[in-house]
């Protein structure tokens, strides 16, 4: 065991030499810098062991979220990210899919303790891994981790979160404009009621961010527009998702936006039944769930693939920074509204122009998007 | 159903299983294991033929085989012993299954099919987590805190599991409700009530998942041995499990309560004639079974996760299979749980070392368990139907004439 620890120690300190130059950029991490500096001096002269000359293959471990690969959304996006990195650089990756929440820690530990290969980065996909990673990161202080959709305050964890509220603001802005105009495309038609709906999965802060941005964007489009919001209470209950969406449509809503995982498929079904519109989430669902493309107005795409690819790239370049929260917003297209593949072309130009304007305003800080529905 | 309804060939086959000696039964199990490996190898080859991969291990003519059965079995059975992490994973699974396997076995002995071990485990785990979180405020940190909190958590887990086990026991004893049905249904009740309680009242406010706060470090079962550092396995938990095996064995075969339980399981009418209070015995057995399941839940919280969290693995259901593999003998639970531990750890190694999909690994695990468990299962069916030469005799409590106490 001591031998293993020594190896990892050397590897890490090798990396931290490269880090110290960048430490200034991270800003405010006083304690981080001191620990890194301390360890660097401790292993002076030995850093050649893994100086990161670029010749070594970078090994990446992937621990996916519970939905698993093949979900056509969140996990597949992460998988795409690591594949992209593997095509570009000398990177090899190993996938691990948990069968339950109790597997997160086991899989993280399995990667972290491995010595052949010695994983340079472990990507933990999904907020559900947060509490497991808190412990694993503490147990393996020399191992680099990245976490998507949540934050762990540890020197060896780079957290990637998305400004879903910004992307949702744009969706709200789009929907708020469409609902006020006589819009007809594909299998849907608005009734000019100025009403839209939101279906969430679980009522947690992450999903409330979607709701808050959506509500704010809708209000930005037309001050007197209305939003009704409801939560399914599950990620995997399309029947209930459909029920909720149907009641919203029957109440006059023209467009329903979902942030409900697989339950959201029910909203698409409801839109087809009532001849209205729906908005997808995470991936471009007019493509990944193409049987509903005739009602999917747009999707709020979350570029999980970019987060993973960037983290791997940083490790390859020796610029990986732990203890940092990377918030991906509209400016780098970390989140972006993507119009549906069938309906997109029918959206009037003045609507898309207005969207482009609000996008710039958010990036420039002229519009501040709330993250809590109560603040809208 | 009666034995005489069966065709004579089936009766003879069941009869020979019932009449088999301990040594013969072990030989049957080992033979079944090898048979399952052979069938599994065919499955692996077939799956490898369909799959596409960069480097097939074998190419025959136009077709290529992606997965090497030898390599798969090597990872499955040998790798758990090669690396400390894998060994810890194996022993962790073994430890949890010792408790639930015992739980199901105890109920089985008393003639009760406790499918509710999972629900009792879920509640035991929740009770234990909440009790430790509550109690942490009153105890000092350090060794004293551990010595108070850990036993406290375990006892609360056992009590809660036992109380929840008493429900189907009472329903069976006083309302004649079939325990198979009630325990299955109570699993759902437990899972959903626990989910509701945690998400509404006991949730960690800092977390987005449905989970309680983390129990303090003093209350967690530590790995103890340095080689198992940074794993979720505690030697103490394993030793506790093994000690319980001995205790339950002693209880079943060397106490009058155990004697009553066993007779009730084999021949309830005879037990009643012999003065056993059937109602009390049913409730008592279910309480004991539930307490063992609850203990498994407590160990899960204090050793594995350090908190209660929704999505508890199906350790309670696996306990049923472990118990059948062990033919409901407490001592047999040890090797049966160990086999499950090896399979659990080995299948993780497979998915890491080889590109074999985890679904295929699941098929292999299922095959092995099915093959090994089936002879014992049919033997139990045979015993129930009363085929074979060594039929239980009602008046002497059903003990077969020959063989030691650990015969069954």
PDB file of C-alpha atoms in Angstrom, chain B residues 103-325:
ATOM      1  CA  UNK B 103     -32.657 -13.836   8.539  1.00  0.00           C
ATOM      2  CA  UNK B 104     -34.335 -15.758   5.746  1.00  0.00           C
ATOM      3  CA  UNK B 105     -32.951 -19.094   6.950  1.00  0.00           C
ATOM      4  CA  UNK B 106     -34.318 -18.631  10.457  1.00  0.00           C
ATOM      5  CA  UNK B 107     -37.799 -17.930   9.152  1.00  0.00           C
ATOM      6  CA  UNK B 108     -37.563 -20.820   6.704  1.00  0.00           C
ATOM      7  CA  UNK B 109     -36.721 -23.200   9.529  1.00  0.00           C
ATOM      8  CA  UNK B 110     -39.899 -22.173  11.266  1.00  0.00           C
ATOM      9  CA  UNK B 111     -41.852 -22.816   8.082  1.00  0.00           C
ATOM     10  CA  UNK B 112     -42.175 -19.134   7.187  1.00  0.00           C
ATOM     11  CA  UNK B 113     -41.108 -17.717   3.857  1.00  0.00           C
ATOM     12  CA  UNK B 114     -39.886 -14.223   4.735  1.00  0.00           C
ATOM     13  CA  UNK B 115     -39.619 -12.354   1.446  1.00  0.00           C
ATOM     14  CA  UNK B 116     -39.795  -9.133   3.440  1.00  0.00           C
ATOM     15  CA  UNK B 117     -36.156  -9.096   4.482  1.00  0.00           C
ATOM     16  CA  UNK B 118     -35.603  -6.171   2.129  1.00  0.00           C
ATOM     17  CA  UNK B 119     -38.286  -4.024   3.725  1.00  0.00           C
ATOM     18  CA  UNK B 120     -37.096  -4.884   7.224  1.00  0.00           C
ATOM     19  CA  UNK B 121     -33.589  -3.966   6.115  1.00  0.00           C
ATOM     20  CA  UNK B 122     -34.709  -0.617   4.723  1.00  0.00           C
ATOM     21  CA  UNK B 123     -36.465   0.318   7.958  1.00  0.00           C
ATOM     22  CA  UNK B 124     -33.659  -1.051  10.102  1.00  0.00           C
ATOM     23  CA  UNK B 125     -31.205   1.057   8.131  1.00  0.00           C
ATOM     24  CA  UNK B 126     -33.320   4.180   8.502  1.00  0.00           C
ATOM     25  CA  UNK B 127     -33.883   3.619  12.215  1.00  0.00           C
ATOM     26  CA  UNK B 128     -30.199   3.058  12.766  1.00  0.00           C
ATOM     27  CA  UNK B 129     -29.175   6.158  10.805  1.00  0.00           C
ATOM     28  CA  UNK B 130     -31.644   8.409  12.607  1.00  0.00           C
ATOM     29  CA  UNK B 131     -30.795   6.974  16.022  1.00  0.00           C
ATOM     30  CA  UNK B 132     -27.090   7.521  15.524  1.00  0.00           C
ATOM     31  CA  UNK B 133     -27.605  11.043  14.191  1.00  0.00           C
ATOM     32  CA  UNK B 134     -29.753  11.818  17.226  1.00  0.00           C
ATOM     33  CA  UNK B 135     -27.457  10.112  19.713  1.00  0.00           C
ATOM     34  CA  UNK B 136     -24.294  11.740  18.386  1.00  0.00           C
ATOM     35  CA  UNK B 137     -25.112  14.921  20.271  1.00  0.00           C
ATOM     36  CA  UNK B 138     -24.926  13.164  23.642  1.00  0.00           C
ATOM     37  CA  UNK B 139     -21.737  11.168  23.406  1.00  0.00           C
ATOM     38  CA  UNK B 140     -18.117  12.255  23.442  1.00  0.00           C
ATOM     39  CA  UNK B 141     -16.010  11.769  20.331  1.00  0.00           C
ATOM     40  CA  UNK B 142     -13.238   9.206  20.251  1.00  0.00           C
ATOM     41  CA  UNK B 143     -13.263   5.561  21.233  1.00  0.00           C
ATOM     42  CA  UNK B 144     -15.919   6.014  23.914  1.00  0.00           C
ATOM     43  CA  UNK B 145     -18.254   7.539  21.361  1.00  0.00           C
ATOM     44  CA  UNK B 146     -17.719   4.626  18.995  1.00  0.00           C
ATOM     45  CA  UNK B 147     -18.258   2.096  21.761  1.00  0.00           C
ATOM     46  CA  UNK B 148     -21.585   3.692  22.613  1.00  0.00           C
ATOM     47  CA  UNK B 149     -22.870   4.801  19.224  1.00  0.00           C
ATOM     48  CA  UNK B 150     -22.100   1.769  17.085  1.00  0.00           C
ATOM     49  CA  UNK B 151     -23.786  -0.806  19.353  1.00  0.00           C
ATOM     50  CA  UNK B 152     -26.634   1.657  19.846  1.00  0.00           C
ATOM     51  CA  UNK B 153     -27.095   1.998  16.082  1.00  0.00           C
ATOM     52  CA  UNK B 154     -26.962  -1.764  15.599  1.00  0.00           C
ATOM     53  CA  UNK B 155     -29.467  -2.420  18.385  1.00  0.00           C
ATOM     54  CA  UNK B 156     -31.901   0.194  17.090  1.00  0.00           C
ATOM     55  CA  UNK B 157     -31.596  -1.257  13.584  1.00  0.00           C
ATOM     56  CA  UNK B 158     -32.354  -4.729  14.938  1.00  0.00           C
ATOM     57  CA  UNK B 159     -35.285  -3.491  17.027  1.00  0.00           C
ATOM     58  CA  UNK B 160     -36.861  -1.555  14.177  1.00  0.00           C
ATOM     59  CA  UNK B 161     -36.357  -4.454  11.746  1.00  0.00           C
ATOM     60  CA  UNK B 162     -37.748  -6.860  14.329  1.00  0.00           C
ATOM     61  CA  UNK B 163     -40.840  -4.745  14.929  1.00  0.00           C
ATOM     62  CA  UNK B 164     -41.454  -4.504  11.215  1.00  0.00           C
ATOM     63  CA  UNK B 165     -40.966  -8.264  10.930  1.00  0.00           C
ATOM     64  CA  UNK B 166     -43.546  -8.717  13.680  1.00  0.00           C
ATOM     65  CA  UNK B 167     -46.256  -7.204  11.479  1.00  0.00           C
ATOM     66  CA  UNK B 168     -46.472 -10.081   8.977  1.00  0.00           C
ATOM     67  CA  UNK B 169     -45.889 -12.456  11.908  1.00  0.00           C
ATOM     68  CA  UNK B 170     -48.945 -11.123  13.759  1.00  0.00           C
ATOM     69  CA  UNK B 171     -50.993 -11.121  10.561  1.00  0.00           C
ATOM     70  CA  UNK B 172     -50.044 -14.742   9.969  1.00  0.00           C
ATOM     71  CA  UNK B 173     -50.603 -15.891  13.533  1.00  0.00           C
ATOM     72  CA  UNK B 174     -53.855 -14.136  14.333  1.00  0.00           C
ATOM     73  CA  UNK B 175     -55.446 -13.343  10.950  1.00  0.00           C
ATOM     74  CA  UNK B 176     -54.148 -16.302   8.967  1.00  0.00           C
ATOM     75  CA  UNK B 177     -52.741 -13.995   6.284  1.00  0.00           C
ATOM     76  CA  UNK B 178     -50.185 -15.704   4.091  1.00  0.00           C
ATOM     77  CA  UNK B 179     -46.792 -14.307   5.026  1.00  0.00           C
ATOM     78  CA  UNK B 180     -45.497 -14.555   1.444  1.00  0.00           C
ATOM     79  CA  UNK B 181     -48.084 -12.053   0.268  1.00  0.00           C
ATOM     80  CA  UNK B 182     -47.861  -9.721   3.246  1.00  0.00           C
ATOM     81  CA  UNK B 183     -44.056  -9.593   3.306  1.00  0.00           C
ATOM     82  CA  UNK B 184     -43.861  -8.854  -0.419  1.00  0.00           C
ATOM     83  CA  UNK B 185     -46.321  -6.011  -0.029  1.00  0.00           C
ATOM     84  CA  UNK B 186     -44.654  -4.666   3.085  1.00  0.00           C
ATOM     85  CA  UNK B 187     -41.435  -4.282   1.093  1.00  0.00           C
ATOM     86  CA  UNK B 188     -43.083  -1.631  -1.040  1.00  0.00           C
ATOM     87  CA  UNK B 189     -44.586  -0.008   2.020  1.00  0.00           C
ATOM     88  CA  UNK B 190     -41.191   0.194   3.695  1.00  0.00           C
ATOM     89  CA  UNK B 191     -39.360   1.575   0.672  1.00  0.00           C
ATOM     90  CA  UNK B 192     -41.913   4.256  -0.024  1.00  0.00           C
ATOM     91  CA  UNK B 193     -42.589   5.257   3.567  1.00  0.00           C
ATOM     92  CA  UNK B 194     -38.846   5.545   4.181  1.00  0.00           C
ATOM     93  CA  UNK B 195     -38.501   7.640   1.038  1.00  0.00           C
ATOM     94  CA  UNK B 196     -41.310   9.919   2.180  1.00  0.00           C
ATOM     95  CA  UNK B 197     -39.976  10.279   5.706  1.00  0.00           C
ATOM     96  CA  UNK B 198     -36.487  11.139   4.543  1.00  0.00           C
ATOM     97  CA  UNK B 199     -37.504  13.454   1.724  1.00  0.00           C
ATOM     98  CA  UNK B 200     -39.954  15.318   3.947  1.00  0.00           C
ATOM     99  CA  UNK B 201     -38.486  15.302   7.435  1.00  0.00           C
ATOM    100  CA  UNK B 202     -34.943  13.969   7.636  1.00  0.00           C
ATOM    101  CA  UNK B 203     -33.334  15.137   4.420  1.00  0.00           C
ATOM    102  CA  UNK B 204     -29.859  16.589   4.421  1.00  0.00           C
ATOM    103  CA  UNK B 205     -30.696  20.183   3.462  1.00  0.00           C
ATOM    104  CA  UNK B 206     -27.357  20.565   1.698  1.00  0.00           C
ATOM    105  CA  UNK B 207     -28.009  17.658  -0.635  1.00  0.00           C
ATOM    106  CA  UNK B 208     -30.095  17.369  -3.764  1.00  0.00           C
ATOM    107  CA  UNK B 209     -30.553  13.647  -3.286  1.00  0.00           C
ATOM    108  CA  UNK B 210     -33.014  11.976  -0.939  1.00  0.00           C
ATOM    109  CA  UNK B 211     -30.594  11.126   1.841  1.00  0.00           C
ATOM    110  CA  UNK B 212     -30.030  11.829   5.509  1.00  0.00           C
ATOM    111  CA  UNK B 213     -27.062  13.680   6.893  1.00  0.00           C
ATOM    112  CA  UNK B 214     -23.864  11.702   7.156  1.00  0.00           C
ATOM    113  CA  UNK B 215     -23.485   9.913  10.487  1.00  0.00           C
ATOM    114  CA  UNK B 216     -20.496  11.170  12.488  1.00  0.00           C
ATOM    115  CA  UNK B 217     -17.157   9.488  11.888  1.00  0.00           C
ATOM    116  CA  UNK B 218     -17.114   7.949  15.375  1.00  0.00           C
ATOM    117  CA  UNK B 219     -20.262   5.989  14.551  1.00  0.00           C
ATOM    118  CA  UNK B 220     -18.908   4.487  11.339  1.00  0.00           C
ATOM    119  CA  UNK B 221     -17.538   0.975  11.241  1.00  0.00           C
ATOM    120  CA  UNK B 222     -13.907   1.411  10.282  1.00  0.00           C
ATOM    121  CA  UNK B 223     -11.922  -0.899   8.002  1.00  0.00           C
ATOM    122  CA  UNK B 224      -9.585  -1.724  10.965  1.00  0.00           C
ATOM    123  CA  UNK B 225      -6.974  -3.520   8.876  1.00  0.00           C
ATOM    124  CA  UNK B 226      -4.597  -1.196   7.034  1.00  0.00           C
ATOM    125  CA  UNK B 227      -4.838  -3.145   3.812  1.00  0.00           C
ATOM    126  CA  UNK B 228      -8.535  -2.393   3.600  1.00  0.00           C
ATOM    127  CA  UNK B 229      -8.059   1.317   4.119  1.00  0.00           C
ATOM    128  CA  UNK B 230     -10.292   3.495   1.912  1.00  0.00           C
ATOM    129  CA  UNK B 231     -12.793   0.718   1.383  1.00  0.00           C
ATOM    130  CA  UNK B 232     -16.259   0.135   2.757  1.00  0.00           C
ATOM    131  CA  UNK B 233     -15.497  -3.088   4.580  1.00  0.00           C
ATOM    132  CA  UNK B 234     -15.080  -3.509   8.304  1.00  0.00           C
ATOM    133  CA  UNK B 235     -13.589  -6.609   9.858  1.00  0.00           C
ATOM    134  CA  UNK B 236     -15.722  -6.002  12.934  1.00  0.00           C
ATOM    135  CA  UNK B 237     -18.895  -6.327  10.919  1.00  0.00           C
ATOM    136  CA  UNK B 238     -17.701  -9.580   9.375  1.00  0.00           C
ATOM    137  CA  UNK B 239     -16.788 -10.974  12.787  1.00  0.00           C
ATOM    138  CA  UNK B 240     -20.174  -9.931  14.155  1.00  0.00           C
ATOM    139  CA  UNK B 241     -21.854 -11.704  11.261  1.00  0.00           C
ATOM    140  CA  UNK B 242     -19.837 -14.874  11.811  1.00  0.00           C
ATOM    141  CA  UNK B 243     -20.566 -14.775  15.542  1.00  0.00           C
ATOM    142  CA  UNK B 244     -24.261 -14.483  14.765  1.00  0.00           C
ATOM    143  CA  UNK B 245     -24.039 -17.543  12.531  1.00  0.00           C
ATOM    144  CA  UNK B 246     -22.790 -19.516  15.526  1.00  0.00           C
ATOM    145  CA  UNK B 247     -25.421 -18.015  17.832  1.00  0.00           C
ATOM    146  CA  UNK B 248     -28.276 -18.784  15.446  1.00  0.00           C
ATOM    147  CA  UNK B 249     -26.940 -22.283  14.872  1.00  0.00           C
ATOM    148  CA  UNK B 250     -26.832 -22.865  18.601  1.00  0.00           C
ATOM    149  CA  UNK B 251     -30.285 -21.371  19.016  1.00  0.00           C
ATOM    150  CA  UNK B 252     -31.795 -23.583  16.344  1.00  0.00           C
ATOM    151  CA  UNK B 253     -30.180 -26.852  17.254  1.00  0.00           C
ATOM    152  CA  UNK B 254     -29.378 -26.639  20.944  1.00  0.00           C
ATOM    153  CA  UNK B 255     -32.225 -24.750  22.585  1.00  0.00           C
ATOM    154  CA  UNK B 256     -35.840 -25.663  23.158  1.00  0.00           C
ATOM    155  CA  UNK B 257     -37.007 -22.547  21.306  1.00  0.00           C
ATOM    156  CA  UNK B 258     -35.024 -23.633  18.262  1.00  0.00           C
ATOM    157  CA  UNK B 259     -36.395 -27.125  18.622  1.00  0.00           C
ATOM    158  CA  UNK B 260     -39.942 -25.781  18.644  1.00  0.00           C
ATOM    159  CA  UNK B 261     -39.174 -23.656  15.597  1.00  0.00           C
ATOM    160  CA  UNK B 262     -37.802 -26.550  13.631  1.00  0.00           C
ATOM    161  CA  UNK B 263     -40.685 -28.867  14.464  1.00  0.00           C
ATOM    162  CA  UNK B 264     -43.196 -26.175  13.557  1.00  0.00           C
ATOM    163  CA  UNK B 265     -41.433 -25.801  10.251  1.00  0.00           C
ATOM    164  CA  UNK B 266     -41.510 -29.496   9.477  1.00  0.00           C
ATOM    165  CA  UNK B 267     -44.788 -30.574  10.999  1.00  0.00           C
ATOM    166  CA  UNK B 268     -46.896 -27.795  12.546  1.00  0.00           C
ATOM    167  CA  UNK B 269     -49.605 -30.167  13.726  1.00  0.00           C
ATOM    168  CA  UNK B 270     -47.086 -32.259  15.584  1.00  0.00           C
ATOM    169  CA  UNK B 271     -45.602 -29.160  17.144  1.00  0.00           C
ATOM    170  CA  UNK B 272     -49.018 -28.016  18.326  1.00  0.00           C
ATOM    171  CA  UNK B 273     -49.680 -31.503  19.701  1.00  0.00           C
ATOM    172  CA  UNK B 274     -46.358 -31.301  21.491  1.00  0.00           C
ATOM    173  CA  UNK B 275     -47.453 -28.138  23.269  1.00  0.00           C
ATOM    174  CA  UNK B 276     -45.903 -25.464  21.111  1.00  0.00           C
ATOM    175  CA  UNK B 277     -47.780 -22.149  21.173  1.00  0.00           C
ATOM    176  CA  UNK B 278     -48.011 -21.795  17.395  1.00  0.00           C
ATOM    177  CA  UNK B 279     -49.034 -18.136  17.361  1.00  0.00           C
ATOM    178  CA  UNK B 280     -46.256 -17.018  19.624  1.00  0.00           C
ATOM    179  CA  UNK B 281     -43.758 -19.067  17.702  1.00  0.00           C
ATOM    180  CA  UNK B 282     -44.743 -17.537  14.354  1.00  0.00           C
ATOM    181  CA  UNK B 283     -44.473 -14.022  15.753  1.00  0.00           C
ATOM    182  CA  UNK B 284     -41.234 -14.818  17.547  1.00  0.00           C
ATOM    183  CA  UNK B 285     -39.620 -16.296  14.443  1.00  0.00           C
ATOM    184  CA  UNK B 286     -40.614 -13.339  12.328  1.00  0.00           C
ATOM    185  CA  UNK B 287     -39.299 -10.910  14.941  1.00  0.00           C
ATOM    186  CA  UNK B 288     -35.991 -12.742  15.000  1.00  0.00           C
ATOM    187  CA  UNK B 289     -35.840 -12.821  11.222  1.00  0.00           C
ATOM    188  CA  UNK B 290     -36.748  -9.136  10.979  1.00  0.00           C
ATOM    189  CA  UNK B 291     -34.177  -8.227  13.620  1.00  0.00           C
ATOM    190  CA  UNK B 292     -31.431  -9.920  11.609  1.00  0.00           C
ATOM    191  CA  UNK B 293     -32.535  -8.066   8.481  1.00  0.00           C
ATOM    192  CA  UNK B 294     -32.663  -4.803  10.406  1.00  0.00           C
ATOM    193  CA  UNK B 295     -29.157  -5.503  11.627  1.00  0.00           C
ATOM    194  CA  UNK B 296     -28.071  -5.890   8.015  1.00  0.00           C
ATOM    195  CA  UNK B 297     -29.562  -2.467   7.371  1.00  0.00           C
ATOM    196  CA  UNK B 298     -27.709  -0.974  10.319  1.00  0.00           C
ATOM    197  CA  UNK B 299     -24.431  -2.485   9.119  1.00  0.00           C
ATOM    198  CA  UNK B 300     -25.131  -1.119   5.663  1.00  0.00           C
ATOM    199  CA  UNK B 301     -25.565   2.379   7.056  1.00  0.00           C
ATOM    200  CA  UNK B 302     -22.673   2.319   9.512  1.00  0.00           C
ATOM    201  CA  UNK B 303     -20.195   0.444   7.329  1.00  0.00           C
ATOM    202  CA  UNK B 304     -21.008   1.086   3.684  1.00  0.00           C
ATOM    203  CA  UNK B 305     -22.765   4.369   3.124  1.00  0.00           C
ATOM    204  CA  UNK B 306     -22.451   6.328   6.354  1.00  0.00           C
ATOM    205  CA  UNK B 307     -26.008   7.580   5.868  1.00  0.00           C
ATOM    206  CA  UNK B 308     -29.436   6.423   4.767  1.00  0.00           C
ATOM    207  CA  UNK B 309     -30.066   7.007   1.142  1.00  0.00           C
ATOM    208  CA  UNK B 310     -32.839   5.950  -1.186  1.00  0.00           C
ATOM    209  CA  UNK B 311     -32.021   3.097  -3.554  1.00  0.00           C
ATOM    210  CA  UNK B 312     -30.780   0.524  -1.066  1.00  0.00           C
ATOM    211  CA  UNK B 313     -29.387  -2.475  -2.954  1.00  0.00           C
ATOM    212  CA  UNK B 314     -31.376  -5.717  -2.988  1.00  0.00           C
ATOM    213  CA  UNK B 315     -29.387  -7.368  -0.209  1.00  0.00           C
ATOM    214  CA  UNK B 316     -32.621  -8.591   1.372  1.00  0.00           C
ATOM    215  CA  UNK B 317     -33.738 -10.357  -1.788  1.00  0.00           C
ATOM    216  CA  UNK B 318     -30.293 -11.854  -2.329  1.00  0.00           C
ATOM    217  CA  UNK B 319     -30.595 -13.189   1.202  1.00  0.00           C
ATOM    218  CA  UNK B 320     -33.395 -15.484  -0.002  1.00  0.00           C
ATOM    219  CA  UNK B 321     -31.115 -17.060  -2.575  1.00  0.00           C
ATOM    220  CA  UNK B 322     -28.283 -17.308  -0.072  1.00  0.00           C
ATOM    221  CA  UNK B 323     -30.597 -19.113   2.308  1.00  0.00           C
ATOM    222  CA  UNK B 324     -31.734 -21.564  -0.375  1.00  0.00           C
ATOM    223  CA  UNK B 325     -28.119 -22.208  -1.406  1.00  0.00           C
TER     224      UNK B 325
END
